[in-house]
XYZ file of C-alpha atoms in Angstrom:
601
model
C 0.846 -11.263 5.362
C 3.408 -9.111 7.228
C 4.550 -9.139 10.843
C 3.014 -10.936 13.806
C -0.540 -12.220 14.114
C -2.244 -13.792 17.112
C -4.125 -16.856 15.874
C -7.438 -18.221 17.132
C -5.726 -20.878 19.282
C -3.626 -18.221 21.077
C -0.368 -18.982 19.306
C 1.401 -16.296 17.288
C 2.531 -16.474 13.677
C 5.574 -14.387 12.714
C 6.480 -13.606 9.095
C 9.366 -11.612 7.632
C 10.320 -10.907 4.035
C 14.116 -11.149 3.971
C 15.199 -12.271 0.489
C 18.861 -11.331 1.111
C 19.116 -13.341 4.343
C 20.624 -16.824 4.540
C 18.759 -17.655 7.755
C 16.478 -15.837 10.189
C 15.698 -16.505 13.847
C 12.888 -15.174 15.981
C 14.176 -13.894 19.325
C 11.568 -13.701 22.095
C 12.149 -11.784 25.320
C 10.806 -13.225 28.555
C 11.342 -12.711 32.229
C 14.189 -15.218 32.326
C 16.085 -14.010 29.271
C 15.729 -14.673 25.563
C 14.574 -17.600 23.460
C 15.639 -18.055 19.839
C 13.476 -19.983 17.382
C 14.502 -20.888 13.847
C 12.184 -19.509 11.167
C 11.339 -21.715 8.208
C 12.354 -20.387 4.807
C 9.413 -20.147 2.426
C 9.156 -19.391 -1.267
C 9.900 -15.878 -2.475
C 12.223 -14.789 0.336
C 9.732 -15.244 3.197
C 10.565 -16.636 6.629
C 7.871 -17.888 8.999
C 7.353 -19.501 12.403
C 4.306 -20.105 14.592
C 4.781 -20.580 18.327
C 2.773 -20.868 21.541
C 5.686 -19.297 23.433
C 4.471 -15.832 22.374
C 1.201 -14.055 23.093
C -0.291 -10.561 23.206
C 2.333 -8.271 24.753
C 5.362 -10.430 23.922
C 8.515 -8.603 22.869
C 10.458 -9.914 19.893
C 13.097 -9.172 17.274
C 14.427 -10.949 14.204
C 18.063 -12.066 14.001
C 19.473 -12.039 10.461
C 22.260 -14.533 9.706
C 23.171 -14.740 13.389
C 24.559 -11.194 13.388
C 21.997 -8.449 12.818
C 19.133 -8.017 15.291
C 16.249 -5.958 13.903
C 12.702 -4.972 14.823
C 9.748 -6.136 12.769
C 9.258 -3.754 9.803
C 5.505 -4.350 10.253
C 5.635 -3.937 14.036
C 2.360 -2.816 15.584
C 4.165 -1.187 18.528
C 7.690 -0.261 19.620
C 7.722 0.414 23.371
C 11.507 1.075 23.338
C 11.756 3.157 20.150
C 12.847 2.171 16.642
C 15.956 0.152 17.569
C 14.238 -1.817 20.330
C 12.090 -4.946 20.240
C 8.647 -5.054 18.653
C 5.581 -5.981 20.667
C 2.892 -8.480 19.711
C -0.484 -6.718 19.640
C -3.773 -8.585 19.335
C -6.159 -6.015 17.856
C -9.195 -8.194 18.618
C -8.809 -7.378 22.323
C -9.873 -3.767 21.725
C -13.650 -3.347 21.850
C -14.969 -0.721 19.477
C -18.122 1.228 20.330
C -18.529 3.214 17.109
C -20.452 0.607 15.135
C -23.046 3.139 13.976
C -20.390 5.477 12.574
C -20.171 5.558 8.786
C -18.236 8.799 8.396
C -19.254 12.030 6.744
C -19.628 13.072 3.089
C -16.631 14.828 1.548
C -18.655 18.002 0.906
C -18.920 18.564 4.678
C -15.169 18.511 5.227
C -13.442 21.159 7.300
C -9.996 19.692 7.968
C -7.869 20.626 10.978
C -4.232 19.566 10.665
C -2.364 18.989 13.916
C 0.876 17.592 15.259
C 0.138 15.348 18.224
C 3.329 16.253 20.097
C 2.846 20.035 19.981
C -0.943 20.452 19.825
C -1.286 20.332 23.620
C 0.985 20.485 26.631
C 0.466 16.743 27.118
C 1.806 16.050 23.637
C -0.015 12.743 23.221
C -3.219 11.147 21.949
C -5.011 11.834 25.232
C -4.150 15.505 24.862
C -5.904 15.593 21.486
C -8.969 13.955 23.041
C -9.123 16.783 25.592
C -9.614 19.319 22.766
C -12.237 17.489 20.701
C -15.153 19.483 22.132
C -13.323 22.688 21.220
C -12.751 21.485 17.662
C -16.375 20.396 17.226
C -17.632 23.762 18.489
C -15.232 25.545 16.126
C -16.867 23.791 13.171
C -14.175 21.233 12.379
C -15.482 18.000 10.850
C -12.158 16.150 10.384
C -8.792 16.202 12.129
C -5.688 15.289 10.154
C -2.879 13.872 12.278
C 0.612 14.516 11.008
C 2.407 11.141 10.733
C 2.454 9.117 13.934
C 4.445 6.118 12.659
C 7.372 5.268 14.901
C 10.283 7.671 14.512
C 13.693 7.793 16.208
C 13.993 9.753 19.425
C 11.548 11.779 21.467
C 10.353 14.361 18.939
C 9.881 14.554 15.193
C 7.546 16.012 12.591
C 6.730 12.409 11.693
C 8.093 12.316 8.154
C 11.231 10.517 9.369
C 9.234 7.459 10.405
C 10.749 4.027 9.764
C 8.127 1.586 11.088
C 4.922 2.584 9.307
C 2.548 0.219 11.173
C 3.520 1.312 14.718
C 2.126 4.457 16.349
C 4.986 6.165 18.157
C 5.154 5.307 21.850
C 5.755 8.962 22.774
C 2.152 9.616 21.838
C 0.687 6.550 23.572
C -0.198 2.941 22.931
C -2.209 1.539 20.024
C -5.223 1.511 22.355
C -4.674 5.217 23.085
C -4.833 6.004 19.367
C -7.973 3.902 19.030
C -9.448 5.802 21.973
C -8.807 9.060 20.115
C -10.487 7.804 16.946
C -13.472 6.470 18.872
C -13.860 9.667 20.896
C -13.703 11.778 17.740
C -16.392 9.672 16.079
C -18.572 10.147 19.139
C -18.440 13.887 18.530
C -19.064 13.666 14.784
C -15.428 14.269 13.834
C -13.582 12.182 11.250
C -9.917 11.274 11.727
C -7.410 11.358 8.862
C -3.831 10.137 9.098
C -0.877 11.515 7.154
C 1.113 8.585 5.711
C 4.528 8.569 4.030
C 4.989 6.121 1.155
C 7.792 7.922 -0.693
C 10.744 7.162 1.620
C 11.868 5.862 5.004
C 13.597 8.008 7.595
C 17.414 7.995 7.938
C 17.663 6.310 11.348
C 16.180 2.932 12.285
C 15.415 1.488 8.859
C 17.140 -1.885 8.454
C 15.356 -3.041 5.301
C 18.329 -2.365 3.034
C 20.342 -4.935 5.024
C 18.076 -7.947 4.452
C 15.464 -6.793 1.900
C 17.343 -4.449 -0.467
C 14.654 -4.919 -3.102
C 12.532 -2.469 -1.100
C 14.611 0.165 -2.912
C 15.726 0.787 -6.477
C 18.620 2.657 -8.033
C 16.546 3.142 -11.208
C 14.779 6.113 -9.607
C 15.979 8.718 -7.149
C 14.245 11.057 -4.712
C 15.438 13.916 -2.474
C 16.070 11.232 0.161
C 18.168 8.918 -2.033
C 17.128 5.717 -3.798
C 13.414 5.471 -4.433
C 11.049 2.902 -2.986
C 10.856 0.021 -5.486
C 7.334 0.049 -6.878
C 8.106 -1.154 -10.410
C 11.261 -3.291 -10.418
C 12.183 -6.861 -9.513
C 10.348 -8.158 -6.424
C 8.242 -4.992 -6.303
C 5.028 -6.983 -5.756
C 5.873 -7.510 -2.088
C 6.827 -3.851 -1.693
C 3.566 -2.688 -3.235
C 1.618 -5.040 -0.985
C 3.471 -3.729 2.080
C 2.192 -0.199 1.531
C -1.267 -1.187 0.303
C -1.697 -3.282 3.440
C -0.458 -0.350 5.506
C -3.201 1.877 4.087
C -5.841 -0.774 4.726
C -4.427 -1.393 8.218
C -4.980 2.180 9.387
C -8.450 2.302 7.863
C -9.599 -1.084 9.176
C -7.711 -1.777 12.408
C -7.856 1.836 13.614
C -11.156 2.874 11.979
C -9.474 5.892 10.374
C -11.742 7.806 8.012
C -9.114 8.872 5.513
C -5.467 9.155 4.588
C -3.361 12.017 3.330
C -0.533 10.670 1.146
C 2.596 12.757 1.545
C 4.532 14.111 -1.462
C 3.406 11.563 -4.035
C 5.392 13.449 -6.691
C 8.385 11.669 -5.115
C 6.803 8.264 -5.777
C 8.123 7.040 -9.133
C 6.343 4.085 -10.693
C 6.249 3.138 -14.376
C 3.762 0.297 -13.800
C 0.196 0.224 -15.099
C -1.734 0.633 -12.889
C 0.731 2.574 -10.786
C 0.883 2.189 -7.025
C -1.314 5.234 -6.368
C -4.095 3.856 -8.544
C -3.775 0.325 -7.152
C -3.769 1.518 -3.557
C -6.818 3.717 -4.080
C -8.683 0.885 -5.802
C -7.949 -1.428 -2.853
C -9.377 1.164 -0.476
C -12.461 1.849 -2.611
C -13.156 -1.874 -3.015
C -12.405 -2.610 0.644
C -13.425 -0.417 3.594
C -14.683 2.248 1.194
C -17.609 -0.003 0.222
C -19.025 0.135 3.758
C -18.464 3.695 4.922
C -17.155 7.087 3.861
C -13.388 6.746 3.311
C -11.529 9.736 1.897
C -8.109 9.884 0.232
C -6.135 13.115 -0.063
C -2.940 13.785 -2.033
C -0.020 16.135 -1.769
C 1.271 16.281 -5.342
C 3.510 19.075 -6.607
C 3.076 17.761 -10.157
C -0.551 18.987 -10.289
C -1.570 15.758 -12.015
C -5.343 15.981 -12.361
C -5.968 12.416 -13.528
C -5.670 11.044 -9.976
C -8.687 13.212 -9.096
C -10.919 11.817 -11.864
C -14.588 11.348 -11.053
C -16.891 8.429 -11.794
C -20.186 8.830 -13.618
C -21.864 9.475 -10.248
C -19.385 12.327 -9.585
C -17.680 10.364 -6.821
C -13.897 9.963 -6.914
C -12.480 7.148 -9.008
C -9.290 7.194 -6.938
C -8.634 10.276 -4.778
C -11.121 12.745 -3.330
C -8.873 15.778 -3.502
C -5.416 17.304 -3.626
C -3.915 20.004 -1.452
C -3.985 23.101 -3.649
C -0.531 24.603 -3.169
C -1.232 27.029 -6.017
C -4.050 28.628 -4.061
C -1.843 29.017 -1.012
C 1.059 30.468 -3.001
C -1.129 33.095 -4.682
C -2.616 34.225 -1.393
C 0.799 34.289 0.260
C 2.287 36.509 -2.448
C -0.698 38.853 -2.259
C -0.776 39.406 1.492
C 2.971 39.221 2.281
C 4.623 40.540 -0.882
C 7.164 37.694 -0.785
C 8.381 36.489 -4.179
C 11.349 34.254 -3.228
C 11.543 30.562 -4.049
C 8.425 29.040 -5.563
C 6.496 32.252 -4.937
C 8.270 33.739 -7.958
C 5.931 31.748 -10.228
C 2.980 33.879 -9.071
C 4.595 37.290 -8.711
C 3.777 38.770 -12.138
C -0.013 38.626 -11.748
C -1.057 37.009 -8.471
C -4.753 37.909 -8.783
C -4.965 36.080 -12.128
C -3.376 32.946 -10.683
C -5.678 33.160 -7.668
C -8.732 33.486 -9.895
C -7.691 30.470 -11.917
C -7.065 28.410 -8.787
C -10.478 29.309 -7.380
C -12.360 28.789 -10.644
C -10.435 25.904 -12.275
C -8.482 24.125 -9.526
C -4.815 24.429 -10.472
C -3.201 27.738 -11.356
C -0.536 25.816 -13.300
C -2.144 23.449 -15.795
C 0.756 22.764 -18.146
C 2.525 26.131 -18.190
C 6.259 26.588 -17.710
C 7.476 27.155 -14.169
C 10.362 29.568 -13.725
C 11.062 28.130 -10.274
C 11.408 24.691 -11.886
C 13.842 25.997 -14.510
C 11.271 26.240 -17.289
C 9.761 22.782 -16.916
C 6.085 22.300 -17.662
C 3.925 21.857 -14.585
C 0.396 20.558 -14.207
C -2.458 19.257 -16.334
C -5.900 20.724 -17.098
C -8.211 20.594 -14.074
C -11.240 22.682 -15.033
C -13.321 19.528 -15.527
C -13.102 18.719 -11.804
C -15.504 19.928 -9.090
C -14.274 22.538 -6.580
C -14.316 19.906 -3.830
C -11.435 18.103 -5.589
C -9.126 20.780 -4.153
C -8.237 21.560 -0.554
C -7.510 25.227 0.097
C -5.463 26.581 2.981
C -3.676 29.685 4.147
C -1.305 27.737 6.391
C -0.195 24.131 6.813
C 2.836 22.432 8.323
C 4.813 22.564 5.051
C 4.275 26.217 4.279
C 5.190 27.238 7.825
C 7.832 24.729 8.807
C 9.695 24.692 5.507
C 10.590 28.321 6.066
C 14.003 28.842 7.627
C 12.538 30.291 10.831
C 9.165 28.566 10.728
C 7.137 31.794 10.869
C 3.364 31.661 10.732
C 1.397 33.985 8.466
C 0.540 36.195 11.471
C 4.214 37.211 11.638
C 4.388 38.031 7.930
C 1.195 39.873 6.974
C -1.097 42.554 8.455
C -4.066 41.413 10.516
C -6.513 42.854 7.968
C -4.816 40.971 5.134
C -4.940 37.677 7.005
C -8.612 38.259 7.796
C -9.477 38.781 4.114
C -7.471 35.774 2.943
C -9.099 33.638 5.643
C -12.531 34.608 4.352
C -11.485 33.582 0.841
C -10.301 30.137 1.956
C -13.083 29.248 4.374
C -15.990 30.296 2.156
C -14.674 29.161 -1.232
C -16.368 26.037 -2.657
C -13.197 23.964 -2.266
C -12.572 22.040 0.962
C -10.849 24.224 3.620
C -7.968 23.199 5.869
C -6.734 24.923 9.024
C -3.393 24.341 10.717
C -3.480 24.016 14.498
C -3.648 27.384 16.256
C -4.351 29.292 13.051
C -7.953 29.808 14.122
C -6.981 31.821 17.183
C -4.008 33.692 15.813
C -1.145 31.610 17.192
C 2.095 33.503 16.698
C 4.731 31.010 17.791
C 6.687 29.416 14.935
C 6.476 25.814 13.769
C 10.072 25.041 12.746
C 11.309 21.632 11.647
C 12.432 19.574 14.652
C 13.868 16.098 15.241
C 15.832 14.057 17.772
C 18.608 12.219 15.969
C 21.914 11.018 17.414
C 24.676 13.596 17.626
C 26.354 12.922 14.266
C 23.168 12.664 12.208
C 21.649 15.601 14.067
C 24.684 17.738 13.248
C 24.478 16.819 9.567
C 20.746 17.591 9.467
C 21.344 21.023 11.044
C 24.150 21.785 8.581
C 22.039 20.635 5.663
C 19.135 22.821 6.675
C 21.358 25.887 6.953
C 22.951 25.255 3.571
C 19.466 24.781 2.070
C 18.652 28.421 2.808
C 22.090 29.868 2.041
C 20.930 31.200 -1.346
C 18.431 33.527 0.368
C 20.056 36.925 0.999
C 19.062 37.056 4.667
C 20.789 33.712 5.311
C 23.774 34.049 2.996
C 26.365 34.821 5.692
C 27.266 32.874 8.845
C 25.406 35.316 11.076
C 22.213 34.857 9.104
C 22.558 31.077 9.060
C 23.113 31.075 12.813
C 19.560 32.414 13.205
C 18.130 29.220 11.714
C 16.999 26.982 14.592
C 18.865 23.745 15.164
C 16.257 21.038 14.441
C 17.820 18.741 17.030
C 17.691 21.238 19.895
C 14.949 20.560 22.473
C 14.092 24.267 22.558
C 13.225 24.199 18.834
C 10.545 21.618 19.612
C 9.422 23.556 22.701
C 8.890 26.740 20.669
C 6.544 24.878 18.331
C 4.140 23.799 21.099
C 0.873 25.712 21.120
C 0.369 28.097 24.031
C -3.375 27.988 24.589
C -3.132 30.774 27.177
C -2.438 33.188 24.302
C -5.642 32.467 22.412
C -6.912 35.606 20.627
C -10.689 35.588 21.044
C -11.640 37.841 18.135
C -9.637 35.633 15.727
C -11.381 32.560 17.100
C -14.759 34.271 16.762
C -14.019 35.097 13.123
C -13.164 31.504 12.247
C -16.179 30.141 14.114
C -18.473 32.581 12.319
C -16.997 31.777 8.901
C -17.278 28.034 9.424
C -20.875 28.408 10.583
C -21.592 30.408 7.420
C -19.907 27.736 5.374
C -22.078 24.992 6.845
C -25.260 27.022 6.479
C -24.718 28.739 3.109
C -21.890 27.168 1.102
C -22.195 23.408 1.702
C -25.813 23.196 0.449
C -24.716 24.895 -2.795
C -21.838 22.591 -3.685
C -23.894 20.013 -5.550
C -25.332 22.829 -7.679
C -21.958 23.840 -9.112
C -21.238 22.315 -12.510
C -17.493 21.783 -13.104
C -16.054 24.034 -15.786
C -18.651 26.809 -15.424
C -16.895 29.098 -12.936
C -15.437 32.313 -14.344
C -13.205 35.081 -13.077
C -11.840 38.462 -14.097
C -9.068 40.583 -12.652
C -9.322 44.318 -11.983
C -5.651 44.680 -11.122
C -2.763 42.475 -10.094
C -4.337 42.303 -6.628
C -8.107 42.538 -7.218
C -10.482 40.049 -8.822
C -14.044 38.830 -9.058
C -14.948 35.125 -9.204
C -18.395 33.750 -10.029
C -19.740 30.228 -9.599
C -23.037 29.804 -11.507
C -25.494 27.565 -9.673
C -28.520 25.581 -10.730
C -31.727 27.561 -11.269
C -29.763 30.662 -12.296
C -28.268 31.658 -8.948
C -24.660 32.869 -8.691
C -22.137 32.726 -5.854
C -19.655 35.606 -6.159
C -16.411 36.607 -4.476
C -15.094 40.157 -4.776
C -11.589 40.564 -3.384
C -8.991 43.308 -3.270
C -5.948 41.802 -1.610
C -3.862 44.958 -1.580
C -3.116 47.750 0.879
C -4.534 50.346 -1.525
C -8.132 50.867 -2.766
C -9.317 49.526 -6.103
C -11.538 51.947 -8.000
C -13.420 52.021 -10.212
C -14.739 48.522 -9.512
C -18.025 46.720 -10.110
C -20.596 48.009 -7.622
C -22.273 45.352 -5.517
C -26.009 45.318 -6.127
C -26.626 42.298 -3.909
C -26.240 42.373 -0.148
C -23.099 40.423 0.886
C -23.633 37.585 3.341
C -20.062 38.243 4.492
C -17.683 41.122 3.984
C -14.508 42.511 5.464
C -13.404 45.174 6.379
C -16.551 45.738 8.443
C -17.191 49.353 7.369
C -17.013 48.898 3.586
C -20.694 48.351 2.655
C -21.385 51.846 1.299
C -18.170 51.917 -0.710
C -18.990 48.580 -2.304
C -22.309 49.940 -3.508
C -20.480 52.863 -5.152
C -17.901 50.600 -6.820
C -15.084 51.476 -4.437
C -13.226 48.437 -3.161
C -11.201 49.202 -0.014
C -7.862 47.595 0.881
C -8.008 43.992 2.072
C -11.528 43.387 0.843
C -13.252 40.013 0.763
C -16.978 40.139 0.050
C -19.247 37.187 -0.721
C -22.695 37.468 -2.307
C -25.356 34.973 -3.347
C -27.715 36.264 -6.017
C -30.832 34.665 -7.431
C -31.705 32.407 -4.485
């Protein structure tokens, strides 16, 4: 119901929800100037006009009360950035050639998160296409694109998007994005898109001027007033985002969505927007092919991950398991600042719980959150309901300097932690360049106007002022200016610095995963995994399998040996460090150990 639509007779219907407007005009651009057409006011704050003066490719804006000229909030494309005119796109003109593609089962997922603008030197959708063979050979089965919705300026992480239906023109046209999806499907790779339904960016969003009911003062988020999912006129707002999810899945043939920071979505309705959106997907495109939904949710709310009687997801397939990342980070770096403090007292115990039961925090008090309770019980869920990772854009880029794990931990430690993540029964995620040991940072970057850019830079420096290393002006001066072009340039992957032995390790681990781990996943009964700790850094985790077999991880994530320890009586199918086999048989666990065994098969 939103935006422009090319009709069967070639005319174009335009619709805008503007309940605070007194009148709305459609302004069409043409070679001779501009043409204004009055839009008819409809019930419920809608304005509409259908005209034969527009067609595929036409540029248009809406004029509110004769004064404010705005783009279409449901624009399919913005060739001149967020403040420019929208473009009519007829999606029927694109011819798909992936009709046999039905996706891949969730158990096969190996997710590769990437930022289109920095993944290659080209910095666009075509650049991603050029690396699909590499990703397939690595063992990746799904790429996750950081948000591509139109953002202000030439560079952005994507979370400052303001026009959620329009792929950013810096990356290419809508057809270029469809080409990427189609090419990926041709190589057996699924495509996920990161979407932001918790806020709009600070530059280019005009909704508050003519549709203030998109927002509510009843709830607040880190970005200001919350999106209105449960107040007056919230039905249209809910539909806007539900249609956005369906749009990417249907019009672009996306295979899944990752919903950003849903803990910042506040909705007292029943069902809430997350449940309603997921149901629309499951009852829509999800009935015909594999569609997967992934959450980022700091609240560790397990009910969104509930399974049906057939063990499929009722709503969401999985959640990013920040707990697992935080435990591993504390163990291999020794850092205990910020949210890492919640895992510092016994990191091996928290890691064991995250591997065996899903969340490490399942209702316990969080010191980082000033004693508030965090999480709900998750042991009833299968391992595949959790996505494990050693790096992602948040955990790198939300650091003051944007350092990757390779700059913070020894090579041997990173190797062991990588083996834990990639062979654990949960779904693994890699961040671009991680697989070959990329060392360049991934700091937050943007391209706002001078005043907003200055305020963003000042805000970021004040955000880290409570850390000792950034407490004084000299320390804060080391924090990159997000608006500086060189900050963006430093984040771009340098493929000439690929480290072959790191790449070989990841390829070997993902091949082992496909051959050994994936066939076992359906044999794991939720709630049966168990773990024990040998020290604050060493642990053993067991996943009982059908027919009496057991998958076991033995790990010592410390720079000192752990002895005595349980001797390994079964031959590991993977172990690191490479010369530790004899010690394992004697019950001597060396530093930075990760050993996997499969007994009883």
